[in-house]
Coordinates of C-alpha atoms in Angstrom, one line a residue:
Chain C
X1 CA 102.3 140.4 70.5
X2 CA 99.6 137.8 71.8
X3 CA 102.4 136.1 72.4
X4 CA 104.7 138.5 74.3
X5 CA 101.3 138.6 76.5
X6 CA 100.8 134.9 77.1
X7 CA 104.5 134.5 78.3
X8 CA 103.6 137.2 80.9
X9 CA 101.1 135.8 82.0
X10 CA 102.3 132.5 82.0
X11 CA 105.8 132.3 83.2
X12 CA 106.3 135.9 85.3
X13 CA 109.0 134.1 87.0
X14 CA 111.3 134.0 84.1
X15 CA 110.4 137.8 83.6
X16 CA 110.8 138.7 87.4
X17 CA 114.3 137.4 87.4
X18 CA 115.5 139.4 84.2
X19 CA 114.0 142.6 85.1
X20 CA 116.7 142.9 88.0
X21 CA 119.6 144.9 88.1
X22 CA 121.4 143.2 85.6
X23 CA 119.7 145.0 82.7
X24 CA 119.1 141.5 81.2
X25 CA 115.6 142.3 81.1
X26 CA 113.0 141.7 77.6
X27 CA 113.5 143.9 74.6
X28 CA 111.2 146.4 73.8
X29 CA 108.9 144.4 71.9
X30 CA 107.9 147.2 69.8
X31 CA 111.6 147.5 68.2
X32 CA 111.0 143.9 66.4
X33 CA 109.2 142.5 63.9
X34 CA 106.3 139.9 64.7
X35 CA 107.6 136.7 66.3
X36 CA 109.0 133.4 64.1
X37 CA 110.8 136.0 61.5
X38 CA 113.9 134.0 60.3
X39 CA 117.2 137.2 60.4
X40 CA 115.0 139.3 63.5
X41 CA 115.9 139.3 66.8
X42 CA 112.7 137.9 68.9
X43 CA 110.1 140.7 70.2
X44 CA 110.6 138.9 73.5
X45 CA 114.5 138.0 74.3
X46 CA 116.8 139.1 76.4
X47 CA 119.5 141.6 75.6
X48 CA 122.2 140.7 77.7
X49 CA 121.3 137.0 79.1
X50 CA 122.9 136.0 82.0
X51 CA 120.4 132.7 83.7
X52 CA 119.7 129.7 81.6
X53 CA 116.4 131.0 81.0
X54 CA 117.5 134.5 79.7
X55 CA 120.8 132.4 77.7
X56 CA 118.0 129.9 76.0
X57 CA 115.8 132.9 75.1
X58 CA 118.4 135.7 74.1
X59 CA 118.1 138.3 70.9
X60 CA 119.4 136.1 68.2
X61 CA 119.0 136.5 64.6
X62 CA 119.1 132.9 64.0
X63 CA 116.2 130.7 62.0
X64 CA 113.2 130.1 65.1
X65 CA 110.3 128.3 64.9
X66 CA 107.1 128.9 66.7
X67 CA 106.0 125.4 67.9
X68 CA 103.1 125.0 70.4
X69 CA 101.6 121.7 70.2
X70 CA 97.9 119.8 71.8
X71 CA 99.0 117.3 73.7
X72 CA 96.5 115.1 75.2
X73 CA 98.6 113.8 78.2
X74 CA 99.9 117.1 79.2
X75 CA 98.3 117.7 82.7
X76 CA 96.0 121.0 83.4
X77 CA 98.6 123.0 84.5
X78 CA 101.2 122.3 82.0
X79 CA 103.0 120.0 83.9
X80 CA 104.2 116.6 82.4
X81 CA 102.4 113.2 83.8
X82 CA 105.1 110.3 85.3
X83 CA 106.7 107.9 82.5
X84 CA 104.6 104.8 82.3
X85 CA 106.1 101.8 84.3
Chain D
X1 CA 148.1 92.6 43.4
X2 CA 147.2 91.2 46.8
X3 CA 150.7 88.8 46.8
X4 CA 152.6 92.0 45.9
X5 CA 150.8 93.8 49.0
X6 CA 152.0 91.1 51.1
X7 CA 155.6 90.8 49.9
X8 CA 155.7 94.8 50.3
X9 CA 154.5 94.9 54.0
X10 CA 156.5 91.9 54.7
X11 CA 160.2 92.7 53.0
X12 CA 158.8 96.1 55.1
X13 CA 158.8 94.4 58.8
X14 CA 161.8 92.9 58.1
X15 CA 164.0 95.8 57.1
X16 CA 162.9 98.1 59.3
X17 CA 162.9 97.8 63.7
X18 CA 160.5 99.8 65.5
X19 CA 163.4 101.9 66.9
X20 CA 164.7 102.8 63.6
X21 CA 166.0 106.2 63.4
X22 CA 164.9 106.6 59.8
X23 CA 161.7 107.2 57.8
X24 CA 159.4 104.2 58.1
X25 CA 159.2 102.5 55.2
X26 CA 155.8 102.8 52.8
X27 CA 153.3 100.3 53.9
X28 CA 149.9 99.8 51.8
X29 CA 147.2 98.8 53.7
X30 CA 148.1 95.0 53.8
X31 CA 144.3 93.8 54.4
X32 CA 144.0 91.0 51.7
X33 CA 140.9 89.1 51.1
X34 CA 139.5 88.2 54.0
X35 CA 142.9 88.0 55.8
X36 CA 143.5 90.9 58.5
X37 CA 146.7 91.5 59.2
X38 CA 147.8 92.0 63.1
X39 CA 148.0 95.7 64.4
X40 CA 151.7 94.6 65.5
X41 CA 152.8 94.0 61.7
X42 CA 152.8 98.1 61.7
X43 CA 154.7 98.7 64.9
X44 CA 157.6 96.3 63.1
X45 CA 157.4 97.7 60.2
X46 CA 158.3 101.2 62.3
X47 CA 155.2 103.1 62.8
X48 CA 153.9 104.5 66.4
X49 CA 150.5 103.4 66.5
X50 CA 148.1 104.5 69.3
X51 CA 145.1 102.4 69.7
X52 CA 141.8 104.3 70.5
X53 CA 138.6 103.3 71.5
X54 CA 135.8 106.1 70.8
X55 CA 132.0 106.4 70.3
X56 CA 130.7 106.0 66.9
X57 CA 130.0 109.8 66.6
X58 CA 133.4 110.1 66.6
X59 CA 134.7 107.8 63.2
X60 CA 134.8 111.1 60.7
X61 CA 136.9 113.0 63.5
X62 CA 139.5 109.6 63.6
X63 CA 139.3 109.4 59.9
X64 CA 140.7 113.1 59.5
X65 CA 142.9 113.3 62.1
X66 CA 144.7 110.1 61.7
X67 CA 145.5 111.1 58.0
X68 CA 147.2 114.4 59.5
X69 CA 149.2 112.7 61.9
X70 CA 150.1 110.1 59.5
X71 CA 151.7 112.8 58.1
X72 CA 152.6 114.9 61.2
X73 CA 155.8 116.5 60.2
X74 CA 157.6 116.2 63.5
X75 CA 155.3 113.4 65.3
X76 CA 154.5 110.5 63.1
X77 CA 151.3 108.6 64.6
X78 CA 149.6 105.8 63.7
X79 CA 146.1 105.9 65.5
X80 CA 144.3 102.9 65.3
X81 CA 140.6 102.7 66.5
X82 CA 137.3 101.2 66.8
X83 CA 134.1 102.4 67.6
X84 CA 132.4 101.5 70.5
X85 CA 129.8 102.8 72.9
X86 CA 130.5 105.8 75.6
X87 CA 128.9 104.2 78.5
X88 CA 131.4 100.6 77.8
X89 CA 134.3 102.7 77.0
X90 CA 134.0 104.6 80.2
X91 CA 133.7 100.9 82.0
X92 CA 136.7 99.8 79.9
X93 CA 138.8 102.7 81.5
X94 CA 137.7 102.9 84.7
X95 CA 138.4 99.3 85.0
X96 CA 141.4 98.9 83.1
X97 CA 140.4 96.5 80.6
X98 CA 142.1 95.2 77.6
X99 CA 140.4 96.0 74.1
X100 CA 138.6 92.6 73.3
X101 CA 140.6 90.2 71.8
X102 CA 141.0 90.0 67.7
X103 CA 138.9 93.5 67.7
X104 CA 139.5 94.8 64.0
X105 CA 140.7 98.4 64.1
X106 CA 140.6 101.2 61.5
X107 CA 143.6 103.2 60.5
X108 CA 144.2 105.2 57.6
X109 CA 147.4 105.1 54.4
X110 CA 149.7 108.0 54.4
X111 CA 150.1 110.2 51.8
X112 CA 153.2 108.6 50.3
X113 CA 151.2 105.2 51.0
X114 CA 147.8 106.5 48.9
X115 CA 148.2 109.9 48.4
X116 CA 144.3 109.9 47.0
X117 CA 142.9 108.3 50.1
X118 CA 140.3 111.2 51.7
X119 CA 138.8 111.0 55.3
X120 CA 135.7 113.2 53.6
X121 CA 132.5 111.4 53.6
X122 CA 131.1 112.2 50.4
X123 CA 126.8 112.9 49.9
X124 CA 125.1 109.8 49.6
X125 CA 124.8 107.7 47.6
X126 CA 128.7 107.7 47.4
X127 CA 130.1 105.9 50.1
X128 CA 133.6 107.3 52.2
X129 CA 137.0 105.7 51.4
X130 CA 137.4 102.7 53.1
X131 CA 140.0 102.3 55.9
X132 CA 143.0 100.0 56.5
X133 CA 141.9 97.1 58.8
X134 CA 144.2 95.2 61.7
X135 CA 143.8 92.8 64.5
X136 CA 144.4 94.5 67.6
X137 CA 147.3 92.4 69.1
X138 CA 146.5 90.1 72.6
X139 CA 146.1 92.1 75.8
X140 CA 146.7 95.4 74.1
X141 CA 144.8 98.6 76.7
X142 CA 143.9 101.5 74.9
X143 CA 145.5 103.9 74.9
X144 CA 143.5 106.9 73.8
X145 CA 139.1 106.2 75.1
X146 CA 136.7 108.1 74.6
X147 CA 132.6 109.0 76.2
X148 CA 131.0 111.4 73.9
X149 CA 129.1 112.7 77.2
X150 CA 129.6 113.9 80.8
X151 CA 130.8 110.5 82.0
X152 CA 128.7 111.0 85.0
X153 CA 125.5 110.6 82.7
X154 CA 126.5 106.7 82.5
X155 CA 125.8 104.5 84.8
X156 CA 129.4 103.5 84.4
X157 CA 131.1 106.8 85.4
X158 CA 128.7 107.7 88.2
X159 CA 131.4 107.4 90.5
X160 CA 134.8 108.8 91.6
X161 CA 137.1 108.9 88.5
X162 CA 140.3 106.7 89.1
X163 CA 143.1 108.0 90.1
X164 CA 144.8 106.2 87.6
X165 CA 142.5 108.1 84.6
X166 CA 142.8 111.2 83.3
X167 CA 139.9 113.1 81.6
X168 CA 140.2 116.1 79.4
X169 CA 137.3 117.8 77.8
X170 CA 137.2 117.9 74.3
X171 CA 135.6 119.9 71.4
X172 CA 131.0 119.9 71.8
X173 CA 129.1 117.4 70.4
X174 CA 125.9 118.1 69.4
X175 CA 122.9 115.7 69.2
X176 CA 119.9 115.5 66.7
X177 CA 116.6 114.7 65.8
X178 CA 116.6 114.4 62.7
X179 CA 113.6 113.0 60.1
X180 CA 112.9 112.1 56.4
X181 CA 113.5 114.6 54.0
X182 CA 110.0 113.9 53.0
X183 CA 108.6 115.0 56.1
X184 CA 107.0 117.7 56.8
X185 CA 107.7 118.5 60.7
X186 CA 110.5 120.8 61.2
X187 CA 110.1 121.5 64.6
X188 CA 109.6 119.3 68.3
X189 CA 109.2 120.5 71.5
X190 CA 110.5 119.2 75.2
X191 CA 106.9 118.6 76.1
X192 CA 106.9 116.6 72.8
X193 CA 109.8 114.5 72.5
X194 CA 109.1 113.2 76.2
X195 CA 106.0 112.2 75.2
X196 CA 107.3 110.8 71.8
X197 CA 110.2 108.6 73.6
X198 CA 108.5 108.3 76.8
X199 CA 105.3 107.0 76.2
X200 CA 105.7 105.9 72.6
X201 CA 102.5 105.1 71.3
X202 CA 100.6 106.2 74.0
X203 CA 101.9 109.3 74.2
X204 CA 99.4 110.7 71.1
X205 CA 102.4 113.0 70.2
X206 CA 101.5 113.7 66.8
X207 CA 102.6 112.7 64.2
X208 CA 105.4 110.8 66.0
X209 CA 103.3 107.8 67.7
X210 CA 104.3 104.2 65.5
X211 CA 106.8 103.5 67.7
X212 CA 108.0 101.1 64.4
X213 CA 109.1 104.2 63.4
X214 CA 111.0 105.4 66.0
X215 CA 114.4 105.1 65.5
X216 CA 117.0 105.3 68.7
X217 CA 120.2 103.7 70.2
X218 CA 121.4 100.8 72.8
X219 CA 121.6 102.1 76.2
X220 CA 125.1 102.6 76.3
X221 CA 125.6 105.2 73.7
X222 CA 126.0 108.8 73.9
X223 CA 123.2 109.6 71.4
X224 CA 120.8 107.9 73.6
X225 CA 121.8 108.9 77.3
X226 CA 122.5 112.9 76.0
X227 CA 119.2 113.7 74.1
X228 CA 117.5 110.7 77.4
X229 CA 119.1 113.2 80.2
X230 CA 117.7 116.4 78.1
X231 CA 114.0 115.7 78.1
X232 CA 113.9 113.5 81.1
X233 CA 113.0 110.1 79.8
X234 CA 115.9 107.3 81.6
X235 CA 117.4 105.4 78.7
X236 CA 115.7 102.1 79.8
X237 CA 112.5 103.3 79.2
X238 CA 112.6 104.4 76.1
X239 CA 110.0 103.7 73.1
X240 CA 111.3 102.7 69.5
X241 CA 113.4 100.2 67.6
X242 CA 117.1 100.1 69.3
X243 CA 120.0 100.3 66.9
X244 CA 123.3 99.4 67.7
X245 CA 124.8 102.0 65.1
X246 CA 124.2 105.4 63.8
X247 CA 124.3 104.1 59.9
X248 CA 121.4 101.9 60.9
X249 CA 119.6 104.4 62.1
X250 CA 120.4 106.7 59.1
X251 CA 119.4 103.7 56.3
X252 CA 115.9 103.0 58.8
X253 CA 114.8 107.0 58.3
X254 CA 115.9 106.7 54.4
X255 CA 114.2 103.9 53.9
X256 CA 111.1 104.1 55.5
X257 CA 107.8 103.8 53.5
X258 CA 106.4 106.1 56.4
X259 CA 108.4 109.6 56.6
X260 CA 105.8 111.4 58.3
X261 CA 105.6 109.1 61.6
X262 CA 109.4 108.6 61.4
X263 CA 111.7 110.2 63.3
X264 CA 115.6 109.1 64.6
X265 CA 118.5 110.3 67.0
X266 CA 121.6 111.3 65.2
X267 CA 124.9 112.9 66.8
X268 CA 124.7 116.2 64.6
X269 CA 127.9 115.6 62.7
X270 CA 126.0 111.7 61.4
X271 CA 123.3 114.3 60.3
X272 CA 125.2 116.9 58.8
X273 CA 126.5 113.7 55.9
X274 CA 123.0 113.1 55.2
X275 CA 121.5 116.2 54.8
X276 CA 120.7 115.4 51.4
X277 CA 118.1 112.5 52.7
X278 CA 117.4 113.8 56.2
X279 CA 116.1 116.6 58.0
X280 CA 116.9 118.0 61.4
X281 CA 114.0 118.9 63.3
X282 CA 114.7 122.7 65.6
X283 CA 114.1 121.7 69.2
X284 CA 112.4 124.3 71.5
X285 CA 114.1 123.2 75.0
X286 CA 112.1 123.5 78.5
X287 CA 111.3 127.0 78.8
X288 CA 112.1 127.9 75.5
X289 CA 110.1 130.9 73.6
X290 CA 111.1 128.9 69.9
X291 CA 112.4 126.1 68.8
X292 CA 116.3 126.2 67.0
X293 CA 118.4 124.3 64.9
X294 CA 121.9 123.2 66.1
X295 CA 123.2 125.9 63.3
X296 CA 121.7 129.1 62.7
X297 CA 119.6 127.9 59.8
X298 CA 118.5 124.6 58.5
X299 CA 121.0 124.8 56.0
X300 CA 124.3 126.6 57.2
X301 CA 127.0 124.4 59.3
X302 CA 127.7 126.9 61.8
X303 CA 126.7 125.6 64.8
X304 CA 125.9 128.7 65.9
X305 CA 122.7 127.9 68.1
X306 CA 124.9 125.3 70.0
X307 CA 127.7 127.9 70.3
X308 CA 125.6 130.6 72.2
X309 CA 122.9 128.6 73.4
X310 CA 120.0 128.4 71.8
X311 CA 120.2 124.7 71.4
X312 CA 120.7 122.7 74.0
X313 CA 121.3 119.0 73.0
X314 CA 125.1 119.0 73.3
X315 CA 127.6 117.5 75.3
X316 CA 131.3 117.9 75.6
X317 CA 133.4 115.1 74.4
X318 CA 135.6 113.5 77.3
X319 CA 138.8 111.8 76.7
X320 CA 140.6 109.7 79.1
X321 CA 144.2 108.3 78.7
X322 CA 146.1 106.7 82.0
X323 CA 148.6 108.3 84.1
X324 CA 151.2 107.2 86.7
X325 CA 149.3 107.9 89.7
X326 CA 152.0 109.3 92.1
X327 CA 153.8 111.4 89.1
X328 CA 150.6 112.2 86.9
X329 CA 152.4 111.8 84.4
X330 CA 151.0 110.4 81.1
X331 CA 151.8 106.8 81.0
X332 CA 151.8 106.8 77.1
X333 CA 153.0 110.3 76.1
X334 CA 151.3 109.8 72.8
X335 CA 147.7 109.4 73.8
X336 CA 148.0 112.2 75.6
X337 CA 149.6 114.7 72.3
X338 CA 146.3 113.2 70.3
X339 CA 144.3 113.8 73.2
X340 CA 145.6 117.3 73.6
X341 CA 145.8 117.9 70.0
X342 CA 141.8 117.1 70.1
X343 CA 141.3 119.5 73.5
X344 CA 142.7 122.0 71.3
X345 CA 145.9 122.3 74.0
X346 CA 149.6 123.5 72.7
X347 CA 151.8 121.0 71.8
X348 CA 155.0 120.0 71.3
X349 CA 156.4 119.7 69.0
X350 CA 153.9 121.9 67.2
X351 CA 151.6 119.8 65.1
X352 CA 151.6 120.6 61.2
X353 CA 148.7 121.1 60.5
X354 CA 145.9 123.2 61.7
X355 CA 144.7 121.7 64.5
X356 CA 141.2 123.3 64.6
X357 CA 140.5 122.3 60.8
X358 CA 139.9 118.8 61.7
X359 CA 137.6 119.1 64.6
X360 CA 135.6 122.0 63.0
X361 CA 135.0 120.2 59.9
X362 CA 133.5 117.2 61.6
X363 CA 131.1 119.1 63.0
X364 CA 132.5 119.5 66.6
X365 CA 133.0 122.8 68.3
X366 CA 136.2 123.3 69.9
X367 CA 136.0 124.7 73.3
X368 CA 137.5 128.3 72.2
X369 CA 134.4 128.8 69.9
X370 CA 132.0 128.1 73.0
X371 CA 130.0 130.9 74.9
X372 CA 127.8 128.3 76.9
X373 CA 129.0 126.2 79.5
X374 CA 127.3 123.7 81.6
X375 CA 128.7 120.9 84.5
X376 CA 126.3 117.8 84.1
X377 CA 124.7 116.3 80.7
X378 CA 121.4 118.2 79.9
X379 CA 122.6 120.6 83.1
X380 CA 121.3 124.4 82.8
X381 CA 123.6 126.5 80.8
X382 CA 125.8 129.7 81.6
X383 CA 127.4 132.0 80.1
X384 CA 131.4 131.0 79.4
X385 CA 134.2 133.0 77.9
X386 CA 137.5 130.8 76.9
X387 CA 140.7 132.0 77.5
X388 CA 141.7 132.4 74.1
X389 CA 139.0 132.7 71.7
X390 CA 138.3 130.6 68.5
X391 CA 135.4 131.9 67.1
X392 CA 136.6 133.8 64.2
X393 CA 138.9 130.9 62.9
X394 CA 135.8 128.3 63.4
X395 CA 133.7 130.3 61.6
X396 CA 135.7 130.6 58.7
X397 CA 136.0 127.0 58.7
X398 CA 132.7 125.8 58.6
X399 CA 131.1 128.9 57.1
X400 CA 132.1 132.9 56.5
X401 CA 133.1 135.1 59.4
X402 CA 132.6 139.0 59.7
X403 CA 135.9 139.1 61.4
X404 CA 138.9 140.9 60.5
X405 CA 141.7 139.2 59.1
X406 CA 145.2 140.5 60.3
X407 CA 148.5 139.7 60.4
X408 CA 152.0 140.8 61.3
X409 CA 152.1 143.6 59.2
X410 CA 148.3 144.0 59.8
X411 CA 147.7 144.5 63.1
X412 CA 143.5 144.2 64.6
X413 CA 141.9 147.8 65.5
X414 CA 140.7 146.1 68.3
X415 CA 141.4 142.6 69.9
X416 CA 144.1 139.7 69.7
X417 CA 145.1 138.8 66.2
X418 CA 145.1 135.0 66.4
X419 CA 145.4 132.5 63.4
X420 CA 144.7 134.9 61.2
X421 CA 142.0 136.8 62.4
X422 CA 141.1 139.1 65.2
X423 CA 139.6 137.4 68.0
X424 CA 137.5 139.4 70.7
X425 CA 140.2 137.7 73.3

């Protein structure tokens, strides 16, 4: 659930553009089990994806892992610093 | 043994013209010692060979599907190839170049040749049944070339496509990370891997920052230029140790002495020989809620994640053959049946065998088992429906499928009964 909240917070683009019309919009997250569960669809994906966001993030029951790493370099807002020359 | 090789192939050539209307006669691989026998010796002793030049992710899919056409009931092919990277063989078609002189190719015995010759490439540490080996004959073009990538993603293909080159999709290829099986990562991030292959040491990635032990490819190979367009990084900046082969890459990550720092790109089909040693490491894309694995678990080969788009290191396979350029016509009709036979296109006359088997079971997806598209390498995915649908079949190829199986007598409650199953469309 914390991190169904966090995504909200974080990325309300990606949830602005599936709660259209479309009906591509989050699954109930009450209807799943808790995140990472190998065989359960994800308490946050999309139902009926139809962006690359929704497509990359759609109700699957396929084997996910939660990843969500400290990296030193990352800048303050998330964004990714220029290669090195 | 080897004197009775050579008096068989020769006493072979001699008896039999290329245009013979007859069987062609049973040739043994003729390779003796360190002697190579010329790639011409087989077109006098009667065979149609095809020469192809194709990236090295590509080998198992040459190895299985020049044994079928070997054996091709109605169109008996030679196909004769050699591995080389995407990025050159783009140049080499867009330019019209010759394959280099005295390059050895690889072809494969028919069954009445070696009926126990087998393209499968066993678990380590068994090693795959060697091919035959020829010269490729002076100023021979190929005929059949191959980019495992968008050719736009090269530097080579940037431009216009000639007018005297045709391209034609071919079956997905996805791309891996993979690490030691005694490693304990299992997952890597966008975020991650740019900082992993972008900054090497200096990224602080951990626990991926000896760049000793970062294991990637030349620039001009697919592996490189697909997984360098996914997370951003261009391919001549990249950190690690530059190999000019996948099996090098795949003996540096089983032999390392340091499994936790190393890591290596793989196409996914490399990886999926070597799952016995390796591990493939889920990648959670930009934007991604989780990270996936090309197939819907670490240990199934259904590249399910690819298929619907979950993971997103994959590329189509392109294949280019020449064509008259006022007629479009194929200039060698023959590198355009293989290529078609690849695409998964009808042909004729009807191959016979199944011509999904040897794609699928390489670890490729044919295009009719795709429900992602996308127009550029590392491009943003959408949704795609083929016009006749694969899925069913693929799946019970590399895995088990919930669909129904039907038949004449057997007709599908719902959709189109299609090699033996019935397919949505």
């Amino acid at each position: 659930m914390k991190t169904l909240v966090a995504i909200f917070f974080a990325v309300p683009l990606v949830f602005i553009a599936a709660c259209g019309d479309d009906g591509a919009g989050p699954k109930d997250a009450a209807a799943d089990g808790p995140p990472g569960d190998a065989g359960t669809p994800d308490a946050d994906c999309f139902m009926n994806p139809q962006t690359h966001e929704e497509i990359i993030n759609a109700c699957t029951t396929a084997q996910k892992i939660t990843k969500n790493p400290t990296l030193p370099l990352l800048n303050a807002d998330g964004s990714l610093p220029p290669l090195p020359p | 043994m080897n004197r009775l090789f050579i008096a068989l192939f020769t006493l072979a050539a001699i008896a039999r013209p290329a245009s013979a209307g007859p069987p062609p006669p049973v040739v043994p691989c003729a390779e003796t010692g360190t002697v190579i026998p010329s790639c011409g010796d087989l077109v006098t002793a009667g065979q149609t060979v095809v020469y192809a030049m194709v990236g090295d992710t590509q080998n198992n899919l040459m190895r299985r599907l020049a044994r079928l056409l070997r054996d091709n009931t109605d169109k008996k092919l030679t196909l004769a190839w050699f591995t080389s990277g995407s990025c050159a063989n783009i140049a080499t078609a867009y330019t019209r170049q010759n394959i280099p002189t005295a390059q050895v190719m690889s072809y494969v015995p028919s069954i009445a040749e070696n009926g126990t010759w087998t393209p499968e490439i066993p678990p380590p540490p068994a090693t795959p049944m060697p091919t035959c080996r020829c010269t490729i004959p002076a100023a021979t073009p190929p005929d059949v070339i191959n980019s495992a990538l968008f050719n736009s993603a090269c530097p080579s293909g940037e431009g216009a496509v000639p007018p005297f080159v045709k391209l034609t999709q071919g079956p997905v290829q996805a791309y891996v990370l993979a690490v030691p099986e005694a490693s304990t990562q299992t997952a890597i991030t966008f975020e991650e891997a740019y900082f992993v292959f972008g900054f090497g040491t200096a990224g602080m990635a951990l626990p991926w920052v000896d760049e000793a032990q970062m294991f990637i490819r030349t620039v001009s190979k697919s592996t490189l230029v697909a997984w360098a367009k996914n997370i951003g990084v261009d391919p001549m900046k990249w950190k690690g140790v530059r190999r000019d082969g996948s099996p090098m890459v795949v003996a540096d990550l089983e032999g390392t002495t340091s499994p936790e720092q190393a890591i290596g790109i793989l196409g996914a089909e490399v990886y999926d020989a070597e799952r016995a040693k390796l591990n493939v490491l889920a990648y959670k894309s930009k934007g991604q809620y989780y990270a996936y694995y090309p197939d819907s678990t670490s240990t199934s080969f259904d590249k399910k994640n690819v298929r619907d788009g979950h993971y997103t290191v994959w590329s189509p396979t392109i294949w280019m053959d020449y064509i008259n350029e006022t007629t479009q016509v194929a200039a060698n009709l023959n590198a355009r049946y293989i290529i078609d036979i690849i695409a998964g296109k009808s042909v004729t006359p009807a191959a016979s065998f199944d011509t999904i088997d040897p794609v699928a079971k390489v670890g490729l997806v044919p295009d009719c088992a795709m429900r992602v598209t996308r127009s550029f390498e590392g491009g943003p995915l959408s949704l795609y429906t083929p016009t006749q649908s694969c899925t069913c079949k693929y799946e019970s190829i590399v895995d088990t499928t919930t669909c129904a199986q039907c038949s004449g007598s057997q007709p599908c409650a719902s959709g189109t009964c299609r090699n033996g199953y019935c397919e949505v469309q």
